C-alpha positions in Angstrom: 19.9 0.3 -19.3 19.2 0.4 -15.7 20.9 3.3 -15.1 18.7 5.2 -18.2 15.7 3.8 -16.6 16.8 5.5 -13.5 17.7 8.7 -14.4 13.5 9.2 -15.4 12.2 7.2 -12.6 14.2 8.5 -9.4 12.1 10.0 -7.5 12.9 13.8 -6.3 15.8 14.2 -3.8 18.5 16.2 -2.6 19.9 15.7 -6.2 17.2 17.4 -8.2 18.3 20.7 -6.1 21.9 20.7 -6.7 22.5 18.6 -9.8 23.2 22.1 -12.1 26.8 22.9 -13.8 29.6 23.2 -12.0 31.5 25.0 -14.9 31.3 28.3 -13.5 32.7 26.9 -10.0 35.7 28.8 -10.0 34.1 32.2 -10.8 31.6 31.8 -7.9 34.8 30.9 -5.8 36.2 34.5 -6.9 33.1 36.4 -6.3 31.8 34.8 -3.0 28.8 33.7 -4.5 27.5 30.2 -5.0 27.5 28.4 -8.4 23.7 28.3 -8.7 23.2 32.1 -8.8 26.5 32.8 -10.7 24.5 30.1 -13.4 21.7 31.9 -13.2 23.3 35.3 -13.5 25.3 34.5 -16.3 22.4 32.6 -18.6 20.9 35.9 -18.3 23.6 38.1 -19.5 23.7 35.6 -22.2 20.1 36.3 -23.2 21.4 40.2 -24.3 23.2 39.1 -27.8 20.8 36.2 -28.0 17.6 37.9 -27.7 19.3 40.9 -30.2 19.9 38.2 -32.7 16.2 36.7 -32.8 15.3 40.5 -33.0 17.4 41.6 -35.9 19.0 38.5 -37.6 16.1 36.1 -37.4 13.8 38.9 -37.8 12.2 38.0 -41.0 13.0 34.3 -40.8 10.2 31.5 -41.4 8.0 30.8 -38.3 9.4 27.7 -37.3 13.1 29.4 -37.1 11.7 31.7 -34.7 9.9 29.0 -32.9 12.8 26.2 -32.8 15.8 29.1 -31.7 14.6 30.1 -28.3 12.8 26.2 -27.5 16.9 24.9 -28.2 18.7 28.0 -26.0 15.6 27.6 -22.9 16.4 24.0 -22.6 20.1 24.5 -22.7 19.5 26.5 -20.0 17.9 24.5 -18.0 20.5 21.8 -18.4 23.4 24.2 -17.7 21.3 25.4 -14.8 19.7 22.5 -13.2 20.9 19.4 -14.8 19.0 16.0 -14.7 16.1 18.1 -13.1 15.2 18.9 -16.5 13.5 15.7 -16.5 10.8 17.2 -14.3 10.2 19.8 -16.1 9.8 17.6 -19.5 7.9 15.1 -17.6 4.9 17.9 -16.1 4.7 19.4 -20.1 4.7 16.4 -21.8 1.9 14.9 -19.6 0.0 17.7 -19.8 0.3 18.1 -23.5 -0.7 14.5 -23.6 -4.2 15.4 -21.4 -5.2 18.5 -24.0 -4.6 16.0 -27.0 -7.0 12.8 -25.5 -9.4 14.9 -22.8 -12.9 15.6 -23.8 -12.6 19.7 -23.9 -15.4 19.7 -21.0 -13.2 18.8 -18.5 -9.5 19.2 -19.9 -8.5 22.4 -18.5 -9.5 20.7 -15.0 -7.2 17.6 -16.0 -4.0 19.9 -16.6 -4.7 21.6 -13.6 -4.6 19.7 -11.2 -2.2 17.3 -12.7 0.2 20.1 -13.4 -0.4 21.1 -9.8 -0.2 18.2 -8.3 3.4 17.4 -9.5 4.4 20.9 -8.6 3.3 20.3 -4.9 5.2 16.8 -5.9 8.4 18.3 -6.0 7.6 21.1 -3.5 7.0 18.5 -1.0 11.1 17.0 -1.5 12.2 20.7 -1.5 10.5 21.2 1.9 12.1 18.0 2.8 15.9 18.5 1.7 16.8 22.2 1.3 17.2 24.7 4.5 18.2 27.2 2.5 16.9 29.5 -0.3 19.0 28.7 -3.8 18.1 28.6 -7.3 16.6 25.4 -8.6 13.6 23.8 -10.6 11.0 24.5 -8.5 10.7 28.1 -10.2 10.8 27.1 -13.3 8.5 24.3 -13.0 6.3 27.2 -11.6 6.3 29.1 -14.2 5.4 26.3 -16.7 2.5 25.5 -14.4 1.2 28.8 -15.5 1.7 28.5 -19.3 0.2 24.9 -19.3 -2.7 25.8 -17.4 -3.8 28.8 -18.9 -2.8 27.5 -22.3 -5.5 24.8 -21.2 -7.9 27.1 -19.7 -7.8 28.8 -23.8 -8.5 25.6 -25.5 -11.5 25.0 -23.0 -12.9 28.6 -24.3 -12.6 27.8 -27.7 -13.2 24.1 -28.5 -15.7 23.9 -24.9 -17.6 26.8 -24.5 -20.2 29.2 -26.5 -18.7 32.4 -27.8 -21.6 34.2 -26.0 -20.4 32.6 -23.0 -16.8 34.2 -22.9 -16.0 37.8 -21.7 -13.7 40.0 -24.0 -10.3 38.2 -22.8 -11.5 34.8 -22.8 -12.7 35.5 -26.7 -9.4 36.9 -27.6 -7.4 34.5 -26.1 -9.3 31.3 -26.8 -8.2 28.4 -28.9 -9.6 26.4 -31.6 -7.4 23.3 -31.5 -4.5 21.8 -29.6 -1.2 23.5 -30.7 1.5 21.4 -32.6 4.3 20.2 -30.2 7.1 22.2 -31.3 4.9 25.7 -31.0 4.0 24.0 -27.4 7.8 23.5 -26.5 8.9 27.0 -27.8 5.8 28.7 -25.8 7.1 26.3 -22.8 10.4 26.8 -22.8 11.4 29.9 -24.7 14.5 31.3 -23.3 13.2 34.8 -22.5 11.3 33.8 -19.5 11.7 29.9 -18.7 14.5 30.8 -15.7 12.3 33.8 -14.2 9.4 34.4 -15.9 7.3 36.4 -16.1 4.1 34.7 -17.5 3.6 35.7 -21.9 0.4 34.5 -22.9 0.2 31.7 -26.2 -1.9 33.7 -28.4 1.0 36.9 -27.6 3.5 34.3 -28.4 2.9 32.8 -31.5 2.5 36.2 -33.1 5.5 36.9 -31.6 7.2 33.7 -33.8 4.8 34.8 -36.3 5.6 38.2 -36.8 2.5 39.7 -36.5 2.8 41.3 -32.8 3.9 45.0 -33.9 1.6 47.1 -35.7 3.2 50.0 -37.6 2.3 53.5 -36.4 0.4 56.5 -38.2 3.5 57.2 -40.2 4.2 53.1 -41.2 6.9 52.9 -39.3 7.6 49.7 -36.9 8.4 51.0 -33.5 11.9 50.2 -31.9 12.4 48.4 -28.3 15.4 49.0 -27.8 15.3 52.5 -25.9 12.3 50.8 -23.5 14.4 47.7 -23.2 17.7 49.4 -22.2 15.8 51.7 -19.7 14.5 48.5 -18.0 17.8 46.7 -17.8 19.6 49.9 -16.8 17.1 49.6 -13.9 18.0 46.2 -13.3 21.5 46.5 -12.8 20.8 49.4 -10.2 18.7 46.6 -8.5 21.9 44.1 -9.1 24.2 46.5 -7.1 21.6 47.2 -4.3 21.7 43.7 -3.7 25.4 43.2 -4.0 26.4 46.2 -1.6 23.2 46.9 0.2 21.3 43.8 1.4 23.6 41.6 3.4 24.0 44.3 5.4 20.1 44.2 6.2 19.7 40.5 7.1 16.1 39.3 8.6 17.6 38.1 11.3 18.5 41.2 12.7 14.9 41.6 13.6 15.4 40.1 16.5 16.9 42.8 17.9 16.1 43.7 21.4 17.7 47.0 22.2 16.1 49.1 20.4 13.3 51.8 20.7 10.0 50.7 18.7 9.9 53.4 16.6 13.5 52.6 15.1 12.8 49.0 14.9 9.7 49.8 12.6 11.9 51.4 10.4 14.3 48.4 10.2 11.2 46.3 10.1 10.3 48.3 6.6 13.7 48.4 5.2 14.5 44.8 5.9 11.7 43.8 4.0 11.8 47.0 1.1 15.2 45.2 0.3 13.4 41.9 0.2 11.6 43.1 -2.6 14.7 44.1 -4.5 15.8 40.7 -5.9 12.3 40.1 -7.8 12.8 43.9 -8.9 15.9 42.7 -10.7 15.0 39.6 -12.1 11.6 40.7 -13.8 13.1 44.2 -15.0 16.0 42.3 -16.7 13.2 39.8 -18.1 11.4 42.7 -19.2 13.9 44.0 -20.8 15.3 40.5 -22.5 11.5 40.5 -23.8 12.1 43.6 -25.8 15.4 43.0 -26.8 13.7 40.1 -28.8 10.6 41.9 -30.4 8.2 41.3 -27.8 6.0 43.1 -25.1 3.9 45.9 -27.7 0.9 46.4 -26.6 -0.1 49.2 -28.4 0.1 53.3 -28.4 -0.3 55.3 -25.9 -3.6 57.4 -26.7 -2.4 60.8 -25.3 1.2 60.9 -26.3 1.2 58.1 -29.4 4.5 56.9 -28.3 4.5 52.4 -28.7 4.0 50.9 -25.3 6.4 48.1 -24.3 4.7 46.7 -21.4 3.1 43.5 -22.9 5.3 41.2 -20.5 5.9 43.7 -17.7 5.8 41.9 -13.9 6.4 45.1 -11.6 6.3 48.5 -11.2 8.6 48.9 -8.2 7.7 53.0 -8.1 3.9 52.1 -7.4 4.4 49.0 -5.5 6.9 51.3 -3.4 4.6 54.3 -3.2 1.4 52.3 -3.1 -1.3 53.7 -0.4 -3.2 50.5 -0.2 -2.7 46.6 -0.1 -4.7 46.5 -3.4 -2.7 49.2 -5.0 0.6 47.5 -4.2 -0.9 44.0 -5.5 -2.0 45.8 -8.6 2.0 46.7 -9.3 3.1 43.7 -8.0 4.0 40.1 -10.3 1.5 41.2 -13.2 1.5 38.1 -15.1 1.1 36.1 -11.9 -1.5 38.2 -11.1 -3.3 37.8 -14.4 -2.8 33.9 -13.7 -5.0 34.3 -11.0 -7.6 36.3 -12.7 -8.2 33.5 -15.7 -7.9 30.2 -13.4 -9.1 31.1 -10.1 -11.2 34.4 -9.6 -13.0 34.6 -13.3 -13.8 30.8 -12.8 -14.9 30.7 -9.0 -18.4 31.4 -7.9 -18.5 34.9 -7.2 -18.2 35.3 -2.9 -15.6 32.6 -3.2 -13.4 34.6 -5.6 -11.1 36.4 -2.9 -10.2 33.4 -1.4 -9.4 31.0 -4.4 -7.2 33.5 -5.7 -5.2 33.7 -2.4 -5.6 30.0 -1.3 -4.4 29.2 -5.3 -1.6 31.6 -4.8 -0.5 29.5 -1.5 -0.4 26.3 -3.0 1.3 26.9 -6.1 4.2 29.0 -4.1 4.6 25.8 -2.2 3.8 23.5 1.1 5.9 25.8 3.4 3.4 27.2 6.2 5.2 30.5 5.7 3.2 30.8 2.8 -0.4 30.1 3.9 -0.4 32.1 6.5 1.0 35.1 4.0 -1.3 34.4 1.5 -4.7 33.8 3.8 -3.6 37.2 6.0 -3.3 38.1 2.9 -7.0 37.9 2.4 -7.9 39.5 5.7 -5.9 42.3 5.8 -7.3 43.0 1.8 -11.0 42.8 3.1 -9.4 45.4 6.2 -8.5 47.4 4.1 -11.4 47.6 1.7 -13.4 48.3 4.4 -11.2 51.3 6.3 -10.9 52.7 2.8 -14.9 53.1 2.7 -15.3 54.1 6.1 -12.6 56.6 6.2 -11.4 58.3 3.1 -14.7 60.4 1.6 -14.4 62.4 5.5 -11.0 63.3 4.9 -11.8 64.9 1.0 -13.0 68.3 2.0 -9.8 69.7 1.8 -6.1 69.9 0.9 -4.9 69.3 4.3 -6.8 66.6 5.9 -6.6 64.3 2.2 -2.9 64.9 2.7 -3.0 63.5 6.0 -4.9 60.6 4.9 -2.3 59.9 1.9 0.5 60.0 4.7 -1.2 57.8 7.1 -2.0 55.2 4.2 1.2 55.4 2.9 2.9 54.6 6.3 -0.1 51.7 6.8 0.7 50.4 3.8 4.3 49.8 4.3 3.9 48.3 7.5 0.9 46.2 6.6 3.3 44.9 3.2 5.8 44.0 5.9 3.8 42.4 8.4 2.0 40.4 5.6 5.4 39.2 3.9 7.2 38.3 7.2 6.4 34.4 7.2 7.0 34.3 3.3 9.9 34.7 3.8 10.8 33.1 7.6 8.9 30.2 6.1 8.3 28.1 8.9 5.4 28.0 11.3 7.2 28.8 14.5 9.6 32.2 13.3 6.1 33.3 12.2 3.9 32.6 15.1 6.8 33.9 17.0 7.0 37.3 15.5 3.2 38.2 15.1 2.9 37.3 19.2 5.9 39.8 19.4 3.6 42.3 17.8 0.2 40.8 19.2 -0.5 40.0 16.0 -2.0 43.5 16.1 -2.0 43.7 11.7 -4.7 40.8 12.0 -7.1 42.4 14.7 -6.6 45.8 13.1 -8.1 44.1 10.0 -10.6 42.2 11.3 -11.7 45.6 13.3 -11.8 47.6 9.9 -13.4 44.8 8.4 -16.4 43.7 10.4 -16.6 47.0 13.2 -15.4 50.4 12.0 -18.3 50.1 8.7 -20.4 49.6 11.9 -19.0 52.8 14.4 -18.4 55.4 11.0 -20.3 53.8 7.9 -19.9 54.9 4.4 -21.8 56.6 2.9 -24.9 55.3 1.3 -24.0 55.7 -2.4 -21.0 53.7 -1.8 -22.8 50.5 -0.8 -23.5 50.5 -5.0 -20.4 51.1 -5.8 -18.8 48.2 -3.3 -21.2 46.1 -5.6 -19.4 47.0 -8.7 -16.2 47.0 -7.3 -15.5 43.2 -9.2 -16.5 44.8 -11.9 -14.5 47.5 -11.7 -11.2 45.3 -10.7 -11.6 43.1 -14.0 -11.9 46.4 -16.1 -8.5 47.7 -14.7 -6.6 44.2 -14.6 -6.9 44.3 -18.4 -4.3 47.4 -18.9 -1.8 45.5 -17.1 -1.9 42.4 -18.6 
């Protein structure tokens, strides 16, 4: 008995980072690799023939089939993956549940926040303490749960809390009118198509997903078929897989710290370094993607020009644009969609209006963890965006008048951009206060004063032109517009 009551009452340790199967041992032995990635690896290769089979066997089965077969494979993934751990993860869901079923709908969505929060930063705060090296364990999971509670509670608020007249488009057609039953709440939670990686589905796509209601037939009444899209995407994926097999330990971060080299060559490595940094999320969301479609979901509707089905429902990245972006914004827009649209219904739709910038980055610290690597992304972050914003409307309507100088301008940008991405990104992934302090005084922290120049001087010096201060007004506006074709 005591030893039950332990196993839910232990607090976070060393254990609830290592505690995953050890079945695979051998095979990460062979391969050089460590048992929690070869887990990881293999649970997804797993997900082809079982997200095939929800497609086409269990196609046409009752709602609850569909709802109770990926809720039973997700948590047997966590098990194999993380072992007693699971117990956080149950433990966050289950409390939360608990707070939509007995919280008045004025304040409930508040409740789950910051309780699902809270215990997140919980078991961030024994990761900080115990690991000194990146591996695969709860905490990402547990993150991405965080985001289907909350905005799962955010939904009920707009439907059972709120006037209809009150909600904008999205809020209306993703609000709730009552507190789901638990075992469509487990399947939403835990289904296995995104509960190791994400990305974030939304409940209302969901349930017609178990439903059967998420495809509408095209102009000749015929369903459209995933496959093609979801092949493509994990074709991609394994591209990614071998990049980081072959190319990246070759490209460590340490070799940064290289000082024999010319600056010019070390700003290349600089870029590359941290292009290959990127490559690993590349791989994980395009294989989630494509697990997504394997299983029936991620329409999200026809394309108007060419009428072909669009299966980008649950897509997280677009590594072309974020890779060829010519602005921080342009890259964010590419980048971790469905976090992205987490941030949008929790933080900047609900924040008062000169605040939104700021909640959205400050949110996006905090639920990424307690390491000061990632505040002092996230925050520079905000600066270098409000940099940008403000070169962009300074600079770019005197370089339009022709071919040549706009081309000059894309180059510049382009290069900016790069180097801006990798400046920002260094200390997300150093981690640690001192390797990040350390670096920007290598480059006197010359990406910060740029921005804060652009930002607050060079309007001042070359100011845009007049019709733009409107526009600047609208830009919000604008923003929430385009966020909705990439939710």
């Amino acid at each position: 008995m005591n030893r039950s009551f332990a196993f839910f009452v232990i607090m976070p340790g060393e254990h609830t980072f290592n505690s995953g199967s050890v079945l695979l041992q051998p095979v990460a032995d062979l391969v050089g690799m460590s048992v929690d990635k070869i887990n990881f690896v293999g649970c997804m290769a797993l997900s082809i023939p079982l997200a095939i089979i929800y497609n086409r066997v269990l196609g046409k089965a009752s709602e609850r089939t569909r709802q109770v077969y990926p809720l039973v494979i997700g948590l047997a993934y966590c098990w194999f993956c993380f072992g007693s751990a699971i117990k956080h993860l149950l433990a966050n869901c289950l409390i939360s549940y608990a707070i939509m079923y007995v919280a008045p709908a004025k304040n409930m969505h508040w409740l789950v926040f910051i309780f699902s929060m809270s215990y997140l930063t919980w078991v961030h705060l024994f990761r900080w303490m115990y690991i000194t090296e990146y591996t695969i364990d709860i905490t990402g999971p547990i993150m991405v749960c965080v985001q289907k509670m909350t905005t799962l509670a955010f939904s009920l608020h707009d439907g059972t809390g709120r006037k209809e007249e009150e909600l904008s488009p999205l809020q209306k057609r993703e609000a709730i009118k009552r507190v789901p039953g638990l075992i469509p709440y487990l399947s939403y939670i835990f289904h296995f198509q995104s509960i190791l990686t994400g990305p974030l589905s939304f409940y209302t796509d969901y349930i017609n997903l178990t439903r059967g209601t998420h495809v509408t037939k095209n102009e000749n009444g015929e369903v459209p078929d995933p496959y093609s899209e979801a092949w493509t995407k994990l074709g991609k994926a394994l591209i990614f897989m071998l990049v980081i097999a072959f190319v990246q330990p070759s490209f460590p971060i340490s070799g940064l710290d290289r000082t024999d080299m010319n600056p010019v060559a070390w700003m290349v490595l600089f870029w590359f370094t941290f292009m290959l940094q990127r490559i690993p999320y590349y791989f994980a969301w395009y294989f989630a993607d494509g697990i997504y479609n394997l299983s029936g979901f991620g329409f999200n509707g026809y394309d108007k020009e060419t009428g072909e089905a669009k299966w980008d429902l649950a897509t997280n990245v677009l590594a072309w644009k974020v890779e060829s972006a010519q602005s921080l914004k342009e890259t964010l827009d590419a980048w971790n969609v469905g976090t992205m649209g987490w941030f949008r219904r929790v933080a900047f739709d609900r924040a008062p209006k000169k605040y939104r910038t700021l909640s959205t980055y400050l949110l996006s610290a905090w639920w990424h963890g307690i390491f000061m690597g990632y505040y002092l992304t996230f925050l520079g972050g905000a600066i270098l965006t409000l940099g940008g914003k403000g070169f962009r409307r300074s600079l770019r309507w005197r370089f339009l008048s022709s071919p040549s100088l706009k081309f000059a301008y894309d180059v510049v940008t382009f290069i900016g951009t790069k180097m801006v991405l990798a400046y920002v990104a260094y200390p997300f992934v150093a981690l640690h206060w001192a390797p990040s302090i350390a670096m920007y005084k290598r480059l006197y922290f010359i990406g910060h004063i740029l921005a804060l120049f652009c930002a607050a001087v060079l309007p001042v010096i070359l100011p845009p032109p007049r019709e733009d201060k409107k526009k600047n007004g609208e830009t919000q506006v604008d923003e929430n517009r385009n966020a909705k074709k990439i939710e």
